[in-house]
């Protein structure tokens, strides 16, 4: 597209690009040998401000440029002297779709060309089997624009009936589409994603063996049964305090029975050998894990019992015994005063002060005191056994002394 600089001819060009790529919006004019580098303007319709790139006085002007194009648009500056005014738009977005105009600035804006930019989005589809009864395929594309069509094909290229597609937009204005189809095992299937407007098609294939349905169903049932059994055994262990050895034997027996049952039901045991072996390995792993858990709990119980027995062995019975001390060893404030003794009734368990009754009065002393003193005046003692219970009387310690062991105090 080559135009004279003075012309005001409108030439339209359509450009198709995809998200993330770099688009070149073409614009070309004829420049004479003695002409300076022209000033120009790139704008987008429907955008305010609409300036995508503004070139004046030999450099870019940023004041009027729309922020959505910051750091994404530039010119081929080395080609300006040759009349190449093309705009390079990098990291294209879906929002960049629209109409762009290239204008040369002389005595007034001169419209040179118009570019219709279309932006599409494509991604590789994902095809997988949905867990459950039967063989259900799901094909999913994460980001397409415009919305594509999803078709399922068998090995002969025949279209397979499928459910209605489900689509919803994501944050970047792309469309996420999923579709499911129920098929029979033992064949190769293709998911084809097509968008005619942007002329894009993507295919992906999957092969489903004959024993896939049977193996998947057996694995699912076996996993559910094992999970239920583990839950029941855990509950019984918590309620009845069963030991780890019984649990291991029970789980091993159940695992062996389940493996034998799945081998007997399959028509082709050799094809099921690998899934069953994997399931058996998983069961043994769970058994080992349960064994370690129960072993740790038994070790904790044993250690707690040892600590409890150690604490019991360190405990000793506390026996409270009255301490009999002689009168001479009583604290000064505990010794009976004369006034206190004189108010007591006469009894064999009490004595009176020597000054208040010097004659005929006997004071009870312990053997430890009497041994250190001589007997006075050859006094004779009466033998009397006294048994007293603990009393709050502070002179009760004298009640347990026998007269045979203590001299009479005159």
CSV table of C-alpha atoms in Angstrom, one decimal:
chain,number,residue,atom,x,y,z
A,1,UNK,CA,0.0,0.0,0.0
A,2,UNK,CA,1.8,3.0,-1.3
A,3,UNK,CA,0.2,6.5,-1.4
A,4,UNK,CA,1.5,10.0,-2.0
A,5,UNK,CA,1.8,12.1,1.1
A,6,UNK,CA,-0.6,14.7,-0.1
A,7,UNK,CA,-3.3,12.1,-0.8
A,8,UNK,CA,-6.2,11.6,1.5
A,9,UNK,CA,-7.2,8.2,0.2
A,10,UNK,CA,-8.9,5.7,2.6
A,11,UNK,CA,-7.5,2.2,2.2
A,12,UNK,CA,-8.8,-0.6,4.6
A,13,UNK,CA,-6.8,-3.6,5.7
A,14,UNK,CA,-7.9,-6.6,7.8
A,15,UNK,CA,-5.5,-8.2,10.2
A,16,UNK,CA,-6.0,-11.3,12.3
A,17,UNK,CA,-3.8,-12.0,15.3
A,18,UNK,CA,-4.0,-14.0,18.6
A,19,UNK,CA,-3.7,-13.2,22.3
A,20,UNK,CA,-0.1,-12.7,23.4
A,21,UNK,CA,1.3,-12.2,19.9
A,22,UNK,CA,2.7,-9.0,18.2
A,23,UNK,CA,0.6,-7.4,15.4
A,24,UNK,CA,1.9,-5.1,12.7
A,25,UNK,CA,-0.7,-2.5,11.5
A,26,UNK,CA,0.5,-1.4,8.0
A,27,UNK,CA,0.7,2.2,6.8
A,28,UNK,CA,2.9,3.4,3.9
A,29,UNK,CA,3.3,6.8,2.2
A,30,UNK,CA,5.7,8.2,-0.5
A,31,UNK,CA,8.3,10.6,0.9
A,32,UNK,CA,10.4,12.8,-1.3
A,33,UNK,CA,14.2,13.0,-0.9
A,34,UNK,CA,14.2,16.4,0.6
A,35,UNK,CA,11.2,15.9,2.9
A,36,UNK,CA,11.5,15.7,6.7
A,37,UNK,CA,10.3,12.7,8.7
A,38,UNK,CA,6.5,13.3,8.8
A,39,UNK,CA,4.5,13.7,12.0
A,40,UNK,CA,1.8,11.1,12.3
A,41,UNK,CA,-1.0,9.8,14.5
A,42,UNK,CA,-2.4,6.3,15.2
A,43,UNK,CA,-5.9,6.2,16.8
A,44,UNK,CA,-8.5,3.6,17.6
A,45,UNK,CA,-12.2,4.2,17.1
A,46,UNK,CA,-14.5,4.1,20.2
A,47,UNK,CA,-11.7,4.7,22.7
A,48,UNK,CA,-11.2,7.9,24.7
A,49,UNK,CA,-8.7,9.2,24.5
A,50,UNK,CA,-8.3,7.5,21.1
A,51,UNK,CA,-4.6,8.0,20.6
A,52,UNK,CA,-2.6,4.8,20.3
A,53,UNK,CA,0.6,6.5,19.1
A,54,UNK,CA,1.5,10.1,18.4
A,55,UNK,CA,4.8,11.1,16.7
A,56,UNK,CA,5.8,14.8,16.5
A,57,UNK,CA,9.0,16.7,16.1
A,58,UNK,CA,11.1,13.5,15.7
A,59,UNK,CA,9.9,11.8,18.9
A,60,UNK,CA,6.9,10.2,20.5
A,61,UNK,CA,4.4,12.4,22.5
A,62,UNK,CA,3.0,10.7,25.5
A,63,UNK,CA,0.6,13.3,26.9
A,64,UNK,CA,-2.4,12.4,24.8
A,65,UNK,CA,-1.7,8.6,24.5
A,66,UNK,CA,-4.3,6.2,26.1
A,67,UNK,CA,-2.8,4.3,29.0
A,68,UNK,CA,-3.9,0.9,27.6
A,69,UNK,CA,-1.2,1.3,24.9
A,70,UNK,CA,1.6,2.4,27.3
A,71,UNK,CA,4.8,0.5,26.5
A,72,UNK,CA,3.0,-1.6,23.8
A,73,UNK,CA,3.1,0.5,20.7
A,74,UNK,CA,6.0,1.9,18.7
A,75,UNK,CA,7.1,2.7,15.1
A,76,UNK,CA,9.9,1.4,12.9
A,77,UNK,CA,11.9,4.6,13.3
A,78,UNK,CA,14.6,3.6,10.9
A,79,UNK,CA,12.0,3.2,8.2
A,80,UNK,CA,10.2,6.5,8.7
A,81,UNK,CA,12.4,8.3,6.1
A,82,UNK,CA,11.2,5.7,3.6
A,83,UNK,CA,7.6,6.4,4.3
A,84,UNK,CA,6.9,3.3,6.5
A,85,UNK,CA,4.5,4.5,9.2
A,86,UNK,CA,3.4,1.0,10.3
A,87,UNK,CA,2.5,0.5,14.0
A,88,UNK,CA,3.8,-2.4,16.0
A,89,UNK,CA,1.4,-3.5,18.7
A,90,UNK,CA,3.0,-6.1,21.2
A,91,UNK,CA,1.4,-8.4,23.7
A,92,UNK,CA,-2.0,-8.3,22.0
A,93,UNK,CA,-5.1,-8.5,24.1
A,94,UNK,CA,-8.7,-9.4,23.3
A,95,UNK,CA,-9.6,-5.8,24.1
A,96,UNK,CA,-7.3,-4.6,21.2
A,97,UNK,CA,-9.9,-5.8,18.7
A,98,UNK,CA,-11.2,-2.8,16.7
A,99,UNK,CA,-10.6,-0.2,13.9
A,100,UNK,CA,-7.3,1.7,13.8
A,101,UNK,CA,-6.6,4.8,11.6
A,102,UNK,CA,-3.3,6.1,10.4
A,103,UNK,CA,-3.0,9.8,9.7
A,104,UNK,CA,-0.2,12.0,8.4
A,105,UNK,CA,0.0,15.4,10.0
A,106,UNK,CA,0.8,18.2,7.5
A,107,UNK,CA,-1.2,21.4,7.1
A,108,UNK,CA,-4.0,19.3,8.6
A,109,UNK,CA,-4.5,15.6,9.4
A,110,UNK,CA,-4.5,13.6,6.2
A,111,UNK,CA,-6.2,10.2,6.5
A,112,UNK,CA,-3.9,7.5,5.0
A,113,UNK,CA,-5.3,4.1,5.9
A,114,UNK,CA,-7.7,2.1,8.1
A,115,UNK,CA,-6.8,-1.3,9.7
A,116,UNK,CA,-9.5,-3.7,11.0
A,117,UNK,CA,-7.8,-5.7,13.8
A,118,UNK,CA,-9.4,-9.0,14.9
A,119,UNK,CA,-8.0,-10.8,17.9
A,120,UNK,CA,-8.7,-14.5,18.7
A,121,UNK,CA,-7.7,-16.8,21.5
A,122,UNK,CA,-6.9,-20.6,21.2
A,123,UNK,CA,-5.6,-23.3,23.6
A,124,UNK,CA,-4.9,-27.0,23.4
A,125,UNK,CA,-8.0,-29.1,24.5
A,126,UNK,CA,-7.8,-31.6,27.3
A,127,UNK,CA,-9.5,-35.0,27.0
A,128,UNK,CA,-9.9,-37.4,29.9
A,129,UNK,CA,-12.2,-40.1,31.4
A,130,UNK,CA,-14.6,-39.0,34.1
A,131,UNK,CA,-14.6,-41.3,37.2
A,132,UNK,CA,-17.8,-43.2,37.7
A,133,UNK,CA,-19.8,-46.1,36.3
A,134,UNK,CA,-19.4,-46.5,32.6
A,135,UNK,CA,-16.9,-44.7,30.3
A,136,UNK,CA,-17.6,-41.0,30.1
A,137,UNK,CA,-15.2,-38.7,28.2
A,138,UNK,CA,-14.9,-35.0,28.9
A,139,UNK,CA,-13.3,-32.5,26.5
A,140,UNK,CA,-12.3,-29.1,27.9
A,141,UNK,CA,-10.8,-26.0,26.4
A,142,UNK,CA,-9.6,-23.3,28.9
A,143,UNK,CA,-9.4,-20.1,26.7
A,144,UNK,CA,-11.0,-19.7,23.3
A,145,UNK,CA,-12.4,-16.7,21.5
A,146,UNK,CA,-14.8,-16.6,19.8
A,147,UNK,CA,-16.5,-19.7,21.4
A,148,UNK,CA,-15.6,-22.9,19.5
A,149,UNK,CA,-17.5,-26.0,18.7
A,150,UNK,CA,-16.5,-29.4,20.4
A,151,UNK,CA,-17.1,-32.6,18.5
A,152,UNK,CA,-16.3,-36.3,19.5
A,153,UNK,CA,-15.2,-38.7,16.8
A,154,UNK,CA,-14.5,-42.5,17.0
A,155,UNK,CA,-11.6,-44.3,15.3
A,156,UNK,CA,-13.5,-44.3,11.9
A,157,UNK,CA,-14.2,-40.6,12.1
A,158,UNK,CA,-17.8,-40.9,12.9
A,159,UNK,CA,-19.4,-38.2,15.1
A,160,UNK,CA,-20.5,-39.5,18.5
A,161,UNK,CA,-23.5,-38.0,20.2
A,162,UNK,CA,-22.7,-36.0,23.2
A,163,UNK,CA,-24.2,-33.7,25.8
A,164,UNK,CA,-24.8,-30.1,25.3
A,165,UNK,CA,-21.7,-28.0,25.8
A,166,UNK,CA,-21.3,-25.8,28.8
A,167,UNK,CA,-19.5,-22.5,28.5
A,168,UNK,CA,-18.7,-19.5,30.7
A,169,UNK,CA,-16.2,-16.6,30.4
A,170,UNK,CA,-13.2,-16.0,32.5
A,171,UNK,CA,-11.6,-12.8,33.7
A,172,UNK,CA,-9.7,-12.2,30.4
A,173,UNK,CA,-12.9,-12.4,28.3
A,174,UNK,CA,-11.9,-15.8,27.0
A,175,UNK,CA,-14.5,-18.6,26.9
A,176,UNK,CA,-14.1,-21.9,28.8
A,177,UNK,CA,-16.1,-24.7,27.2
A,178,UNK,CA,-16.6,-28.3,28.3
A,179,UNK,CA,-18.6,-31.2,26.8
A,180,UNK,CA,-19.1,-34.8,27.7
A,181,UNK,CA,-19.9,-38.0,25.8
A,182,UNK,CA,-20.5,-41.6,26.9
A,183,UNK,CA,-18.6,-44.2,24.8
A,184,UNK,CA,-17.9,-47.9,24.7
A,185,UNK,CA,-14.5,-49.2,25.7
A,186,UNK,CA,-12.0,-50.8,23.3
A,187,UNK,CA,-11.6,-47.9,20.8
A,188,UNK,CA,-9.7,-44.7,20.1
A,189,UNK,CA,-11.6,-41.4,20.4
A,190,UNK,CA,-10.9,-37.9,19.3
A,191,UNK,CA,-12.0,-34.5,20.6
A,192,UNK,CA,-12.0,-31.8,17.9
A,193,UNK,CA,-12.3,-28.1,18.8
A,194,UNK,CA,-13.0,-25.8,15.8
A,195,UNK,CA,-13.6,-22.1,15.4
A,196,UNK,CA,-14.4,-21.1,11.8
A,197,UNK,CA,-14.3,-17.4,12.3
A,198,UNK,CA,-10.6,-17.4,13.1
A,199,UNK,CA,-10.0,-20.6,11.1
A,200,UNK,CA,-8.5,-22.6,14.0
A,201,UNK,CA,-8.9,-26.3,14.8
A,202,UNK,CA,-7.3,-28.4,17.6
A,203,UNK,CA,-7.5,-32.2,18.0
A,204,UNK,CA,-6.6,-34.5,20.9
A,205,UNK,CA,-7.0,-38.3,21.1
A,206,UNK,CA,-7.4,-40.9,23.8
A,207,UNK,CA,-7.4,-44.7,23.7
A,208,UNK,CA,-9.6,-46.7,26.1
A,209,UNK,CA,-8.8,-50.5,26.4
A,210,UNK,CA,-11.5,-53.2,26.7
A,211,UNK,CA,-10.8,-53.8,30.4
A,212,UNK,CA,-10.9,-50.1,31.3
A,213,UNK,CA,-14.5,-50.1,32.5
A,214,UNK,CA,-14.2,-53.3,34.5
A,215,UNK,CA,-10.8,-52.2,36.0
A,216,UNK,CA,-12.1,-48.8,37.0
A,217,UNK,CA,-15.3,-50.1,38.5
A,218,UNK,CA,-13.4,-52.8,40.4
A,219,UNK,CA,-10.9,-50.3,41.7
A,220,UNK,CA,-13.5,-47.9,42.8
A,221,UNK,CA,-15.6,-50.5,44.6
A,222,UNK,CA,-12.5,-52.0,46.2
A,223,UNK,CA,-11.4,-48.5,47.4
A,224,UNK,CA,-14.8,-47.8,48.9
A,225,UNK,CA,-14.9,-51.2,50.7
A,226,UNK,CA,-11.4,-50.7,52.1
A,227,UNK,CA,-12.2,-47.2,53.3
A,228,UNK,CA,-15.4,-48.5,55.1
A,229,UNK,CA,-13.5,-51.4,56.7
A,230,UNK,CA,-10.7,-49.1,58.0
A,231,UNK,CA,-13.3,-46.7,59.5
A,232,UNK,CA,-15.1,-49.6,61.2
A,233,UNK,CA,-11.8,-51.1,62.5
A,234,UNK,CA,-10.7,-47.7,63.8
A,235,UNK,CA,-14.0,-47.3,65.6
A,236,UNK,CA,-13.8,-50.7,67.2
A,237,UNK,CA,-10.2,-50.1,68.2
A,238,UNK,CA,-11.2,-46.9,69.9
A,239,UNK,CA,-14.1,-48.6,71.7
A,240,UNK,CA,-12.6,-52.0,72.6
A,241,UNK,CA,-8.9,-51.1,72.8
A,242,UNK,CA,-7.9,-53.8,70.3
A,243,UNK,CA,-4.2,-54.3,69.6
A,244,UNK,CA,-2.3,-53.7,66.4
A,245,UNK,CA,-1.6,-57.3,65.7
A,246,UNK,CA,-5.3,-58.2,65.3
A,247,UNK,CA,-5.9,-55.2,63.1
A,248,UNK,CA,-3.0,-56.1,60.8
A,249,UNK,CA,-4.2,-59.7,60.5
A,250,UNK,CA,-7.7,-58.7,59.8
A,251,UNK,CA,-6.7,-56.1,57.1
A,252,UNK,CA,-4.4,-58.6,55.4
A,253,UNK,CA,-7.1,-61.2,55.3
A,254,UNK,CA,-9.6,-58.8,53.9
A,255,UNK,CA,-7.1,-57.5,51.3
A,256,UNK,CA,-6.3,-61.0,50.1
A,257,UNK,CA,-10.0,-61.9,49.8
A,258,UNK,CA,-10.7,-58.8,47.8
A,259,UNK,CA,-7.8,-59.5,45.4
A,260,UNK,CA,-8.9,-63.1,44.9
A,261,UNK,CA,-12.5,-62.0,44.3
A,262,UNK,CA,-11.5,-59.3,41.7
A,263,UNK,CA,-9.3,-61.9,39.9
A,264,UNK,CA,-12.2,-64.4,39.8
A,265,UNK,CA,-14.7,-61.9,38.4
A,266,UNK,CA,-12.5,-60.7,35.5
A,267,UNK,CA,-12.7,-62.4,32.1
A,268,UNK,CA,-9.0,-61.7,31.4
A,269,UNK,CA,-6.9,-61.9,34.6
A,270,UNK,CA,-3.7,-61.0,32.8
A,271,UNK,CA,-5.1,-57.5,31.9
A,272,UNK,CA,-6.2,-56.9,35.5
A,273,UNK,CA,-2.9,-58.0,37.1
A,274,UNK,CA,-1.4,-54.6,37.2
A,275,UNK,CA,-4.4,-52.7,38.7
A,276,UNK,CA,-4.9,-55.4,41.3
A,277,UNK,CA,-1.2,-55.4,42.2
A,278,UNK,CA,-1.3,-51.7,42.6
A,279,UNK,CA,-4.4,-51.9,44.8
A,280,UNK,CA,-2.8,-54.7,46.9
A,281,UNK,CA,0.3,-52.5,47.4
A,282,UNK,CA,-1.8,-49.6,48.5
A,283,UNK,CA,-3.6,-51.8,51.0
A,284,UNK,CA,-0.4,-53.1,52.5
A,285,UNK,CA,0.9,-49.5,52.7
A,286,UNK,CA,-2.3,-48.5,54.6
A,287,UNK,CA,-1.8,-51.6,56.9
A,288,UNK,CA,1.8,-50.6,57.6
A,289,UNK,CA,0.7,-47.0,58.4
A,290,UNK,CA,-2.0,-48.2,60.7
A,291,UNK,CA,0.5,-50.5,62.4
A,292,UNK,CA,2.9,-47.7,63.0
A,293,UNK,CA,0.1,-45.5,64.4
A,294,UNK,CA,-1.1,-48.2,66.8
A,295,UNK,CA,2.5,-49.0,67.9
A,296,UNK,CA,3.1,-45.3,68.7
A,297,UNK,CA,-0.1,-45.2,70.8
A,298,UNK,CA,0.9,-48.4,72.7
A,299,UNK,CA,4.3,-46.9,73.4
A,300,UNK,CA,2.7,-43.8,74.8
A,301,UNK,CA,0.4,-45.9,77.0
A,302,UNK,CA,3.3,-47.9,78.3
A,303,UNK,CA,5.4,-44.8,79.1
A,304,UNK,CA,2.4,-43.2,81.0
A,305,UNK,CA,1.9,-46.4,83.0
A,306,UNK,CA,5.6,-46.4,84.0
A,307,UNK,CA,5.4,-42.8,85.1
A,308,UNK,CA,2.3,-43.6,87.1
A,309,UNK,CA,3.9,-46.5,88.9
A,310,UNK,CA,7.0,-44.4,89.6
A,311,UNK,CA,4.8,-41.7,91.2
A,312,UNK,CA,3.0,-44.3,93.3
A,313,UNK,CA,6.3,-45.8,94.5
A,314,UNK,CA,7.6,-42.4,95.7
A,315,UNK,CA,4.5,-41.8,97.8
A,316,UNK,CA,4.7,-42.8,101.6
A,317,UNK,CA,1.9,-42.8,104.2
A,318,UNK,CA,2.0,-39.8,106.5
A,319,UNK,CA,1.7,-40.8,110.2
A,320,UNK,CA,1.0,-38.0,112.7
A,321,UNK,CA,2.5,-38.9,116.1
A,322,UNK,CA,2.4,-36.7,119.2
A,323,UNK,CA,5.7,-35.4,120.3
A,324,UNK,CA,6.2,-35.6,124.1
A,325,UNK,CA,8.7,-33.1,125.4
A,326,UNK,CA,9.7,-32.6,129.0
A,327,UNK,CA,8.6,-29.6,130.8
A,328,UNK,CA,12.2,-28.2,130.7
A,329,UNK,CA,12.1,-28.3,126.9
A,330,UNK,CA,8.8,-26.5,126.5
A,331,UNK,CA,8.9,-23.0,125.1
A,332,UNK,CA,8.9,-20.3,127.6
A,333,UNK,CA,5.4,-19.1,126.7
A,334,UNK,CA,4.0,-22.7,126.9
A,335,UNK,CA,5.0,-23.3,130.6
A,336,UNK,CA,2.0,-23.2,132.9
A,337,UNK,CA,1.8,-20.2,135.2
A,338,UNK,CA,0.9,-20.4,138.8
A,339,UNK,CA,-2.3,-18.6,138.3
A,340,UNK,CA,-3.4,-21.0,135.6
A,341,UNK,CA,-2.6,-24.1,137.7
A,342,UNK,CA,-4.3,-22.8,140.7
A,343,UNK,CA,-7.6,-22.5,138.9
A,344,UNK,CA,-7.5,-26.1,137.7
A,345,UNK,CA,-9.3,-28.8,139.6
A,346,UNK,CA,-7.1,-31.3,141.4
A,347,UNK,CA,-6.2,-34.2,139.1
A,348,UNK,CA,-3.4,-36.7,138.5
A,349,UNK,CA,-2.7,-35.1,135.1
A,350,UNK,CA,-1.9,-31.6,136.4
A,351,UNK,CA,0.5,-30.2,139.0
A,352,UNK,CA,0.5,-27.1,141.1
A,353,UNK,CA,3.2,-24.5,141.5
A,354,UNK,CA,5.6,-25.2,144.3
A,355,UNK,CA,5.1,-21.9,146.0
A,356,UNK,CA,1.3,-22.3,146.1
A,357,UNK,CA,1.3,-25.8,147.7
A,358,UNK,CA,4.7,-26.8,148.9
A,359,UNK,CA,3.7,-30.0,150.7
A,360,UNK,CA,2.0,-33.1,149.5
A,361,UNK,CA,2.0,-32.2,145.9
A,362,UNK,CA,3.6,-34.5,143.2
A,363,UNK,CA,4.6,-33.3,139.8
A,364,UNK,CA,4.8,-35.8,136.9
A,365,UNK,CA,8.1,-35.9,135.0
A,366,UNK,CA,9.4,-38.0,132.1
A,367,UNK,CA,12.2,-40.5,132.5
A,368,UNK,CA,14.6,-38.5,130.5
A,369,UNK,CA,14.3,-35.7,133.1
A,370,UNK,CA,14.3,-37.9,136.2
A,371,UNK,CA,17.5,-39.7,135.2
A,372,UNK,CA,19.4,-36.5,135.3
A,373,UNK,CA,18.1,-35.6,138.8
A,374,UNK,CA,18.4,-37.4,142.2
A,375,UNK,CA,15.4,-38.5,144.0
A,376,UNK,CA,14.4,-36.2,146.8
A,377,UNK,CA,13.7,-37.3,150.4
A,378,UNK,CA,13.3,-41.0,149.4
A,379,UNK,CA,9.8,-40.3,148.1
A,380,UNK,CA,7.8,-43.2,146.9
A,381,UNK,CA,5.9,-43.3,143.6
A,382,UNK,CA,2.7,-44.7,142.6
A,383,UNK,CA,2.6,-46.7,139.3
A,384,UNK,CA,-0.2,-45.4,137.1
A,385,UNK,CA,-0.7,-46.0,133.3
A,386,UNK,CA,-2.3,-43.2,131.5
A,387,UNK,CA,-3.5,-43.3,127.9
A,388,UNK,CA,-4.6,-40.0,126.5
A,389,UNK,CA,-6.0,-38.9,123.1
A,390,UNK,CA,-4.7,-35.9,121.3
A,391,UNK,CA,-6.0,-32.8,123.0
A,392,UNK,CA,-6.0,-29.2,122.4
A,393,UNK,CA,-4.7,-28.6,126.0
A,394,UNK,CA,-1.2,-27.3,125.8
A,395,UNK,CA,-0.3,-29.3,128.9
A,396,UNK,CA,-1.5,-32.6,127.5
A,397,UNK,CA,2.0,-33.7,126.9
A,398,UNK,CA,2.4,-34.2,130.7
A,399,UNK,CA,-0.6,-36.6,130.8
A,400,UNK,CA,1.4,-39.5,129.3
A,401,UNK,CA,4.1,-39.5,131.9
A,402,UNK,CA,4.1,-42.2,134.5
A,403,UNK,CA,4.7,-41.5,138.2
A,404,UNK,CA,7.2,-44.3,138.3
A,405,UNK,CA,9.5,-42.3,136.0
A,406,UNK,CA,9.3,-38.9,137.5
A,407,UNK,CA,10.2,-37.7,141.0
A,408,UNK,CA,7.8,-35.6,143.0
A,409,UNK,CA,8.6,-31.9,143.0
A,410,UNK,CA,8.2,-30.4,146.5
